[in-house]
Short mmCIF file of C-alpha atoms and ligand atoms in Angstrom, two decimals:
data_model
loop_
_atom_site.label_atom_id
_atom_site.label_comp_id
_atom_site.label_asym_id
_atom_site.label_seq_id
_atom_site.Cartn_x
_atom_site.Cartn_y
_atom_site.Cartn_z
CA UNK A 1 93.98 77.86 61.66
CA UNK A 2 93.05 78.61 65.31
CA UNK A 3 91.33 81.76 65.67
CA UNK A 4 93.06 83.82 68.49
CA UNK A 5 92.30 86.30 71.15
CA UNK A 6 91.32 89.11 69.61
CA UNK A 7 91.46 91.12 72.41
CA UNK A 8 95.37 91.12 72.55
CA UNK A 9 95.09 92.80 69.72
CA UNK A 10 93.26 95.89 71.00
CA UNK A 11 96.51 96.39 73.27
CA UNK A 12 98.67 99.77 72.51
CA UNK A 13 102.15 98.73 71.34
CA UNK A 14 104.01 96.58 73.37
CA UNK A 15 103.74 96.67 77.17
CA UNK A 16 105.66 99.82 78.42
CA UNK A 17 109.25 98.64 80.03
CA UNK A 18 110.62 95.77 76.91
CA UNK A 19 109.44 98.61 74.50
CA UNK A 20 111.96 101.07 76.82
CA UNK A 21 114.39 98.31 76.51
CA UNK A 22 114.33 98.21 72.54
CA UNK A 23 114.51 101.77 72.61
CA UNK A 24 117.75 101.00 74.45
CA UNK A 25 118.89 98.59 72.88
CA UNK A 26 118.81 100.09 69.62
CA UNK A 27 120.36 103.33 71.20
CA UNK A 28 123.21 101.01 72.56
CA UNK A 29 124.10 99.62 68.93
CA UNK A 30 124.38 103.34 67.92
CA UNK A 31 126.58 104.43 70.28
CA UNK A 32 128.65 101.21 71.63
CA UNK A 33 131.01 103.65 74.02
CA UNK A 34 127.90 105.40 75.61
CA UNK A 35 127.65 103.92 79.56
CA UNK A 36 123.93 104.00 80.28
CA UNK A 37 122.65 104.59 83.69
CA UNK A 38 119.33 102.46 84.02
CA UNK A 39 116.91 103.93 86.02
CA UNK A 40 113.98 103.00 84.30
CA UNK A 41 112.27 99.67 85.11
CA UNK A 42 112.58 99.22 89.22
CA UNK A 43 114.54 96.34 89.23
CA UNK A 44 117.00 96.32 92.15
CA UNK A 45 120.55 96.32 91.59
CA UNK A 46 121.95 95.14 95.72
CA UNK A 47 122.42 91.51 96.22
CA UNK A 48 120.43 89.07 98.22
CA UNK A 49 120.74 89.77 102.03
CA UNK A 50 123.19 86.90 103.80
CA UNK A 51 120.72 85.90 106.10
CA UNK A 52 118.39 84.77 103.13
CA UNK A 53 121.31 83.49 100.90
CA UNK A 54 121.70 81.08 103.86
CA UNK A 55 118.00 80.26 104.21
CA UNK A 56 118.14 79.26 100.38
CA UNK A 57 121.09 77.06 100.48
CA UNK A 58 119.33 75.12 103.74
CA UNK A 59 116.09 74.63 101.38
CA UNK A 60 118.27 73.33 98.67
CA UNK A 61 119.66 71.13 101.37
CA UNK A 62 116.83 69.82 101.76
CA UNK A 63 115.96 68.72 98.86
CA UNK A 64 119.05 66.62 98.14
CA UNK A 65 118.17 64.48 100.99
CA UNK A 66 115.27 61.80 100.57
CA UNK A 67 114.08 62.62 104.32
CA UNK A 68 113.51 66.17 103.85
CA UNK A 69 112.53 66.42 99.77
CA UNK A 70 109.19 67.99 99.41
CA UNK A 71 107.54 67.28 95.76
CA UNK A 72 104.57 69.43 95.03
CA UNK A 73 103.95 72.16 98.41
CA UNK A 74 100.63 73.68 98.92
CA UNK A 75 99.40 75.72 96.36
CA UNK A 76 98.75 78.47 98.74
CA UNK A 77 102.30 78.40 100.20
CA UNK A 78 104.17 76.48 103.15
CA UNK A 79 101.89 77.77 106.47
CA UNK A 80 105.55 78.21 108.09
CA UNK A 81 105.62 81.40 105.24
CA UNK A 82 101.82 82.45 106.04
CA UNK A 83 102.47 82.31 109.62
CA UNK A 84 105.19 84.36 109.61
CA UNK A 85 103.40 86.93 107.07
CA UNK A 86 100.04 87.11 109.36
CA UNK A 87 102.10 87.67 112.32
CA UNK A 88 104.97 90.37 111.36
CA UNK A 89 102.90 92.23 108.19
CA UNK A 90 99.31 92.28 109.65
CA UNK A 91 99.41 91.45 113.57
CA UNK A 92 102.47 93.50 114.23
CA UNK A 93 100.85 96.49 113.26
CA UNK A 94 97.24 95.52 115.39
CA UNK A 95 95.88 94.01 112.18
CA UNK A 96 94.10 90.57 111.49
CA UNK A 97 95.14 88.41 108.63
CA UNK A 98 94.57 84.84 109.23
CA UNK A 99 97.29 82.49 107.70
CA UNK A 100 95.07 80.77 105.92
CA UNK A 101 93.80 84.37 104.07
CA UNK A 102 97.27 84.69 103.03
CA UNK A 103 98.57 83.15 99.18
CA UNK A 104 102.13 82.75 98.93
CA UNK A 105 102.69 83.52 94.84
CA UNK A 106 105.62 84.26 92.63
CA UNK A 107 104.59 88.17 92.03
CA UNK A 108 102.28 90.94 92.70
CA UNK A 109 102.38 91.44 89.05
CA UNK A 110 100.90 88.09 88.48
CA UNK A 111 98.14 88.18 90.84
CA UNK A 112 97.34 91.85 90.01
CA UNK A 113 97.09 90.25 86.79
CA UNK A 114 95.36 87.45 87.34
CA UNK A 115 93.06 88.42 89.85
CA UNK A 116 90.25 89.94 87.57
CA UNK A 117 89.82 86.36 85.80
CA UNK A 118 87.52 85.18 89.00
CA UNK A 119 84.95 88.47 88.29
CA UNK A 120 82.52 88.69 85.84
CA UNK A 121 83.73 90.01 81.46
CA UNK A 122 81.41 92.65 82.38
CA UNK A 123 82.95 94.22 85.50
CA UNK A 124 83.06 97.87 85.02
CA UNK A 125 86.81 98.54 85.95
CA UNK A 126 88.30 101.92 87.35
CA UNK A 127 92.49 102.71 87.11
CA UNK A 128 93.97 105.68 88.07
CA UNK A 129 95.80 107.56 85.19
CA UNK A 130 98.91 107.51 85.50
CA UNK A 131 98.62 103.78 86.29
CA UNK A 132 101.06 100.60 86.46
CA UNK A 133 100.33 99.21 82.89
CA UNK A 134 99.38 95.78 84.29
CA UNK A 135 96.15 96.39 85.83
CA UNK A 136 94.76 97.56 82.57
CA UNK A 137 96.16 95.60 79.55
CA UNK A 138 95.35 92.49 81.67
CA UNK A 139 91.36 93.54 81.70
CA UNK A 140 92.06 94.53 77.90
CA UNK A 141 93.10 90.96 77.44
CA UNK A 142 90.24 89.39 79.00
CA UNK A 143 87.70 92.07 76.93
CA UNK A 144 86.45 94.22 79.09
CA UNK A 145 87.29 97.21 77.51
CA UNK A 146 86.97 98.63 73.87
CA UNK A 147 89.46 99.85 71.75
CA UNK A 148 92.24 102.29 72.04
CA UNK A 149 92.63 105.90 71.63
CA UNK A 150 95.38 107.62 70.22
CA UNK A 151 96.28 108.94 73.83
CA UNK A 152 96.13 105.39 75.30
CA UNK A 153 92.82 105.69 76.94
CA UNK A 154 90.49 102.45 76.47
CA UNK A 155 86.90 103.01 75.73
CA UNK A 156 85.14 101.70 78.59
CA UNK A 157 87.33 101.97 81.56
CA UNK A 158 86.51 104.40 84.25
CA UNK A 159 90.15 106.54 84.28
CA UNK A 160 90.63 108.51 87.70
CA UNK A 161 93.10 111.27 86.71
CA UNK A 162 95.76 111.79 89.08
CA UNK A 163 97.51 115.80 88.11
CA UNK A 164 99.22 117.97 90.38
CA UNK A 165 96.05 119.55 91.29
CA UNK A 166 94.91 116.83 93.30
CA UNK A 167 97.75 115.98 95.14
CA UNK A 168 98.01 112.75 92.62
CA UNK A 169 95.23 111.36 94.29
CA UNK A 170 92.22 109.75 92.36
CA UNK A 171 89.02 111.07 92.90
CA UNK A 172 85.72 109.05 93.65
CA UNK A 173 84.33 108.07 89.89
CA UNK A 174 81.21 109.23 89.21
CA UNK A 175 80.60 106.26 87.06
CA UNK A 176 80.19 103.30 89.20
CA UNK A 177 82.97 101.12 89.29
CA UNK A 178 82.92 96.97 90.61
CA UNK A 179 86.73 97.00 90.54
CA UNK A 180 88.73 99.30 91.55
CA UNK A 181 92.59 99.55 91.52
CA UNK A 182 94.98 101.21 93.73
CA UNK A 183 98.62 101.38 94.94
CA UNK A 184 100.20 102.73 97.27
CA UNK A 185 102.79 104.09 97.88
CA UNK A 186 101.99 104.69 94.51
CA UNK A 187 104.33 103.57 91.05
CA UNK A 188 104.25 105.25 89.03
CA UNK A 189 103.96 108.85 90.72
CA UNK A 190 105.22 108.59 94.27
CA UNK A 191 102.55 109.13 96.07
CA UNK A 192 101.20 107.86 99.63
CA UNK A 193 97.39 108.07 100.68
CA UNK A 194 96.26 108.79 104.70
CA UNK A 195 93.91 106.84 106.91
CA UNK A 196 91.24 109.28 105.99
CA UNK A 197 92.23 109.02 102.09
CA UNK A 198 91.81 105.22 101.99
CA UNK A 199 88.81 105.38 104.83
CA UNK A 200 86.52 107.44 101.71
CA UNK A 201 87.54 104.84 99.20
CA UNK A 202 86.30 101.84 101.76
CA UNK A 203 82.95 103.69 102.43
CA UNK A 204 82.36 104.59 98.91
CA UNK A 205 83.47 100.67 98.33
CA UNK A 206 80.89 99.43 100.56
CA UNK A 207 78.12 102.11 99.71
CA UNK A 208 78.18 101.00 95.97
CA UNK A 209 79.21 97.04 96.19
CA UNK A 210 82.71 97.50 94.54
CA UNK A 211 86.20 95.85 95.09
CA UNK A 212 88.83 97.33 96.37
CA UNK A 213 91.90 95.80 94.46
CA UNK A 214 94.88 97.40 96.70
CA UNK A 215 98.24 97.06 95.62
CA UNK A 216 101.07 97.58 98.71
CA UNK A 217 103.71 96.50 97.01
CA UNK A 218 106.22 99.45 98.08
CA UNK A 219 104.66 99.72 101.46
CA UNK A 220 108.34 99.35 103.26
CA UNK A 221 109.33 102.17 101.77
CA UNK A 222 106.94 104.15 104.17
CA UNK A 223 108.90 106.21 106.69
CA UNK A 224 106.38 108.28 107.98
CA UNK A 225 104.62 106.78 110.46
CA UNK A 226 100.91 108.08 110.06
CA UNK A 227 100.69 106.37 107.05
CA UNK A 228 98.91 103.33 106.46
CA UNK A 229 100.90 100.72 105.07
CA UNK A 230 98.06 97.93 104.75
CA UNK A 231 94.53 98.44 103.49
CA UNK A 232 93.26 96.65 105.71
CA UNK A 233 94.30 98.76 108.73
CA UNK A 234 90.95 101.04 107.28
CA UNK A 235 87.64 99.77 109.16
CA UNK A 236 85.76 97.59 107.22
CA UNK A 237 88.15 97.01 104.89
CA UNK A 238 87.91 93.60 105.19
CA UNK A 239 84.45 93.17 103.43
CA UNK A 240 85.81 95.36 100.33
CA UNK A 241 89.25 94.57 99.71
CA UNK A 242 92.05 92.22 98.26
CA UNK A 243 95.98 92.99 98.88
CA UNK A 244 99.00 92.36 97.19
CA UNK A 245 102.50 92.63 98.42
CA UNK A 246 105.90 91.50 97.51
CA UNK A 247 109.38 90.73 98.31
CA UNK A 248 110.58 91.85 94.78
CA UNK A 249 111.58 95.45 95.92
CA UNK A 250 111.57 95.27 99.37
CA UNK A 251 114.31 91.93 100.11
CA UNK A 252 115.59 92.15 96.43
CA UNK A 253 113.49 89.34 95.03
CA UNK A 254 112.95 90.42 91.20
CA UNK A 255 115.16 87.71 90.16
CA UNK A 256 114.11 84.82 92.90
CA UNK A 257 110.17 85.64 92.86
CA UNK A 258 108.07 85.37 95.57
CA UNK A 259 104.96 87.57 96.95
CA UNK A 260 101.46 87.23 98.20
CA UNK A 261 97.98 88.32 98.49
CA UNK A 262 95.93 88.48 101.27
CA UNK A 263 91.89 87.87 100.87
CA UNK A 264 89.67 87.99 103.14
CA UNK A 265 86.94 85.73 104.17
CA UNK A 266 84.30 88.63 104.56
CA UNK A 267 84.75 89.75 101.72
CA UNK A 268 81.90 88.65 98.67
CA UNK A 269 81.15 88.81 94.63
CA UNK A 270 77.97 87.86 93.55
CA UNK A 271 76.92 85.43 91.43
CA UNK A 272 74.09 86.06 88.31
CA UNK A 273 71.21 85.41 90.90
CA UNK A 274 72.43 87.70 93.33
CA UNK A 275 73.37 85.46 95.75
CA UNK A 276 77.01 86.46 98.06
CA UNK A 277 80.11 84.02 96.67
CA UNK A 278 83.33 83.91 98.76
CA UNK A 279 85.91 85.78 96.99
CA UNK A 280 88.41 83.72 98.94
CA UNK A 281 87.01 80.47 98.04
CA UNK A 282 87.05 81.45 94.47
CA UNK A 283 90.47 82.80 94.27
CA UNK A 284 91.54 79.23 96.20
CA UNK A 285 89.89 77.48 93.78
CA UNK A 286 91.59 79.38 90.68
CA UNK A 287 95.31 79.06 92.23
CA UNK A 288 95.00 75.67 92.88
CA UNK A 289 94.03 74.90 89.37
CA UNK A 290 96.57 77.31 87.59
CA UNK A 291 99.25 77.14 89.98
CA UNK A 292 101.74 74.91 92.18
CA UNK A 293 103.36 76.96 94.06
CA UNK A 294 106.40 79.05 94.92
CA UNK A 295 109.83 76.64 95.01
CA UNK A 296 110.13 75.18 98.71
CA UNK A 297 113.69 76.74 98.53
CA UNK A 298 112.13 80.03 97.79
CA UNK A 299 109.74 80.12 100.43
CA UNK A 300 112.56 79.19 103.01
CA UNK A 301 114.86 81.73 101.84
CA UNK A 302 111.72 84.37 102.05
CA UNK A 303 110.74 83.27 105.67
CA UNK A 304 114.60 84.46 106.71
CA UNK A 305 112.98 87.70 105.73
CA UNK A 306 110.98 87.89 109.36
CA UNK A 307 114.10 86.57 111.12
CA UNK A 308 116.18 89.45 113.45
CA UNK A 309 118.89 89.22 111.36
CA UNK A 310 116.76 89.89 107.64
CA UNK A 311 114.66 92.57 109.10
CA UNK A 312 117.87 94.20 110.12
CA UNK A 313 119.25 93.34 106.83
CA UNK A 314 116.23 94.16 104.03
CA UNK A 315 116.24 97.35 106.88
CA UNK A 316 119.96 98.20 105.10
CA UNK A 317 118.29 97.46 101.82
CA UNK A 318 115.30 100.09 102.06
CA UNK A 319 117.74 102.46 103.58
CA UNK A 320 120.23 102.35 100.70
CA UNK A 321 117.37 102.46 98.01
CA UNK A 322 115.56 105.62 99.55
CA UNK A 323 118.87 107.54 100.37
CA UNK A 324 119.13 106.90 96.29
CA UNK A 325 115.81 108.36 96.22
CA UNK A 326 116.81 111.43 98.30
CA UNK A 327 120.00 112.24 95.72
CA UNK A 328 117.62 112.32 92.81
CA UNK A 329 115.24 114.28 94.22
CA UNK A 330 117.10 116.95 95.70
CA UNK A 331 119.71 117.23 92.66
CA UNK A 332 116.69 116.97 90.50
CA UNK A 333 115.38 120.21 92.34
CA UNK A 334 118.73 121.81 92.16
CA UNK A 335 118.81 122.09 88.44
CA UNK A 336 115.47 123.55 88.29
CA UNK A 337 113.31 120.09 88.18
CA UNK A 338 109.92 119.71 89.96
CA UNK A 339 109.75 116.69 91.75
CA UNK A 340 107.19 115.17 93.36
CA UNK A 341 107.28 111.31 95.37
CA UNK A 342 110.75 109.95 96.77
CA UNK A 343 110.11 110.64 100.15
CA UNK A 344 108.18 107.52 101.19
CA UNK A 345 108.37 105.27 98.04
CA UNK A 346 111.14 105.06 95.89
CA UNK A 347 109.89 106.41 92.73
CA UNK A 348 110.82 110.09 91.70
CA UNK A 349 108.02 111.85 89.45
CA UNK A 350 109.39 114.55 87.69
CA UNK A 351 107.87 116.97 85.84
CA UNK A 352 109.40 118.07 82.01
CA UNK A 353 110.73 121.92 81.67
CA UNK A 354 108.77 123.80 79.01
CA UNK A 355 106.00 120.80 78.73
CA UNK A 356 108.52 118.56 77.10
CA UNK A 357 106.52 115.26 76.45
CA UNK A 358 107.32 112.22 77.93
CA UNK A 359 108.63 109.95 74.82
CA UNK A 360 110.61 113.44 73.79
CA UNK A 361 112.21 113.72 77.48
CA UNK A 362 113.07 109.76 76.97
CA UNK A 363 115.25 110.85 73.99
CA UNK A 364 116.73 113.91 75.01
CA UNK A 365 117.69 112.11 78.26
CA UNK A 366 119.15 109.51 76.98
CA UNK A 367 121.19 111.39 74.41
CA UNK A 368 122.69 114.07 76.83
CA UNK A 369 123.08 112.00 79.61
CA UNK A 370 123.22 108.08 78.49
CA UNK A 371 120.48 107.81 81.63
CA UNK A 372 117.37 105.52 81.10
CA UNK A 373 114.00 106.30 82.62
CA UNK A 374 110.42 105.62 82.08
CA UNK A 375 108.01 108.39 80.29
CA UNK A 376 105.14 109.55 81.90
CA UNK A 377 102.66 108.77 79.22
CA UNK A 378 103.72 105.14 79.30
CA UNK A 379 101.48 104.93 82.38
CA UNK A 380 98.72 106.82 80.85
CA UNK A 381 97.34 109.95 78.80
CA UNK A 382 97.37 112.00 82.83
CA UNK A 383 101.40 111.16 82.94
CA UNK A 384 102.00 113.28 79.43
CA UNK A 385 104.45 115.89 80.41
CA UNK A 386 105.85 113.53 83.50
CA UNK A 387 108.58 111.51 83.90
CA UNK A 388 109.68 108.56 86.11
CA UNK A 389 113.21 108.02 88.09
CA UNK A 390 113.79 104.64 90.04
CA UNK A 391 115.81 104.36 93.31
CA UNK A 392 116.47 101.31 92.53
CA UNK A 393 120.01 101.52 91.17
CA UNK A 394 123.64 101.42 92.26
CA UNK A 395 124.43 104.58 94.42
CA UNK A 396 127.13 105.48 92.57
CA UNK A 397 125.62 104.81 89.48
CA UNK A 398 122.73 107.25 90.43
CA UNK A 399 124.86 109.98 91.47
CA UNK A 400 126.88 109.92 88.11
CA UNK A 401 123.60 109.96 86.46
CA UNK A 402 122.67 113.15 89.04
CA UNK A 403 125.94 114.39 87.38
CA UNK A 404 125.17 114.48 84.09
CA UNK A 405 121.73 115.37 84.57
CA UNK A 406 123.10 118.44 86.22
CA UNK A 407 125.46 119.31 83.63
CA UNK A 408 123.52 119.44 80.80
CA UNK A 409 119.88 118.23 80.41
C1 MLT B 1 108.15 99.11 87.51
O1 MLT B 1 109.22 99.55 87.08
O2 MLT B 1 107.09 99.74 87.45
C2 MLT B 1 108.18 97.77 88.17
O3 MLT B 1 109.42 97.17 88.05
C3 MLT B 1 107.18 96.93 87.59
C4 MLT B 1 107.00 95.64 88.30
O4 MLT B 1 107.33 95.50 89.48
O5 MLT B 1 106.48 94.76 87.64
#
């Protein structure tokens, strides 16, 4: 029989949100009546803006006619998309992105995921702790890390605790890293990083040869307007760091897929003699052999994104999410809860009364109040005692589950 990856098999449980939704699940067949409030996984609940409803029904259009069918599109995406990306997500905001540094993909998860195949088995990787669970099973996976402890820490990664203490912030490792994660605004805990923040983490990228791996995916949700939303409006940033960003949360594309990830042409690996290797080149070369592309309707539908009418649109869209945000915060506070995040990303961290763990908080909240979220220690050992609230669900929905909350847990 064919021997498998081993590796897989040094991976905690299953991954953190289908094990919430067996939890559910099972809770559900106990108690048919019960009307759970989901505010677990961020998935978005509001439909597809109009503008971008009619974008996709013009790129199915096209494809029922033999004049405007398109077979296979460039595995990088249409340059109509990476145009319009450069021009409104970079040069908008006085930064340069060329099109062509810009590949159109079908999630942030995925290249997150996928991105550490092009770098050595050896890379020494650092993750903040809390962390979004993808960026480290996926280097488990490829066997870069040992096994587990019974906390959830792998032997072998370099963890960068983020506790109240230090504002949620990681702190520089003292253990070299090669790869380093980030994200901001941050999922799991909420939290947003300056200019200055992210300028340290450039320097210290380019002082000791490591990768910035910098995941934006929630930038939109930034309201306040000294904060960065790309990482590559830092200077030098462009010799250090990758980007990913998405339309999942942002224009309500969990269900349609499409994101992308910006790479630089300064920036370099090396190769076993030393020598400097594109990063961009390599990570053209691995999408075109893994991947075809994002549907041509897709990509239409996603460019109505950048038109007047979808920025005022997805604009409704943030607005209704973070209002959500606002109601769970502040009635979390009222009944006694500390909160942290919510302001500018639409994640609520809460902390547990009387150092209730996570997986215990999980229960109890779903038995007094039928709501769903996601336990801290699900992101990592540093989330123990936390808890996490998404903004991403129905307004009413979240201010019944504000209700209960308030009434009894
Ligand atoms: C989350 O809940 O953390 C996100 O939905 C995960 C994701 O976007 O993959």
């Amino acid at each position: 029989m064919a021997r498998i990856n081993d590796n897989y098999l040094k991976l905690a449980a299953g991954y953190l949100f289908p094990e919430i939704g067996r939890r559910v699940r099972e809770f559900g067949e106990a108690n048919p009546d019960a009307q759970l409030i989901r505010l677990g996984i961020g998935d978005v609940t509001r439909p597809l803006p109009s503008s971008i409803i009619s974008a996709l029904h013009k790129g199915v259009d096209e494809m029922a006619e033999a004049s405007s069918f398109k077979g296979y599109g460039p595995e990088q995406g249409y340059a109509f998309l990476r145009e319009l990306v450069a021009e409104h997500d970079f040069g908008s905001r006085g930064v340069k992105v060329d099109p062509d540094e810009v590949f159109i993909s079908d999630g942030a998860k995925c290249d997150s995921g996928n991105i550490q195949e092009i770098f050595s088995s050896d890379a020494k990787i650092a993750v903040a702790d809390p962390v979004y669970p993808v960026y480290v099973d996926t280097n488990v996976m490829a066997g870069r890390t040992g096994t587990v402890d019974d906390q959830g820490r792998y032997q072998g990664l370099i963890y960068m605790p983020c506790l109240e203490e230090n504002g949620f912030l990681p702190e520089l490792p003292t253990e070299k890293p090669d790869l380093i994660y980030m994200c901001f605004p941050n999922n799991p805990t909420g939290t947003v990083a300056t200019k200055e923040q992210l300028k340290t983490w450039v320097d210290y990228a380019k002082e000791n040869g490591s990768i910035l791996l910098f995941d934006a995916a929630y930038e939109a949700f930034i309201s306040d307007p000294e904060i960065p939303h790309s990482i590559f409006e830092i200077e030098g940033a462009r010799e250090v760091a990758i980007e990913f960003r998405s339309f999942s949360k942002v224009a309500g594309f969990t269900g349609t897929r499409c994101a992308y990830t910006v790479v630089p042409k300064e920036l370099n690996g090396l190769d076993a003699q030393g020598n400097p290797v594109s990063i961009h080149s390599l990570w053209n070369r691995r999408q075109s052999t893994k991947f075809n592309g994002v549907s041509y309707p897709v990509q239409v539908g996603t460019a109505a994104v950048y038109s007047p009418e979808g920025q005022k649109e997805i604009r409704g869209l943030i607005d209704y999410y973070m209002e959500n945000a606002r109601i769970i915060r502040e009635g979390l506070n009222e009944s006694g809860y500390e909160t942290f995040g919510g302001v500018n990303a639409p994640y609520i961290w809460l902390k547990t009364k009387d150092g209730m763990a996570s997986w215990d908080f999980f229960d109890h909240l779903l038995n007094k109040a039928q709501v769903v979220g996601t336990p801290g220690s699900g992101f990592g050992a540093a989330g123990e005692g936390y808890f996490r609230l998404s903004a991403f669900g129905d307004k009413e929905n979240v201010e019944e589950a504000i209700r209960r909350i308030q009434q009894g847990v």
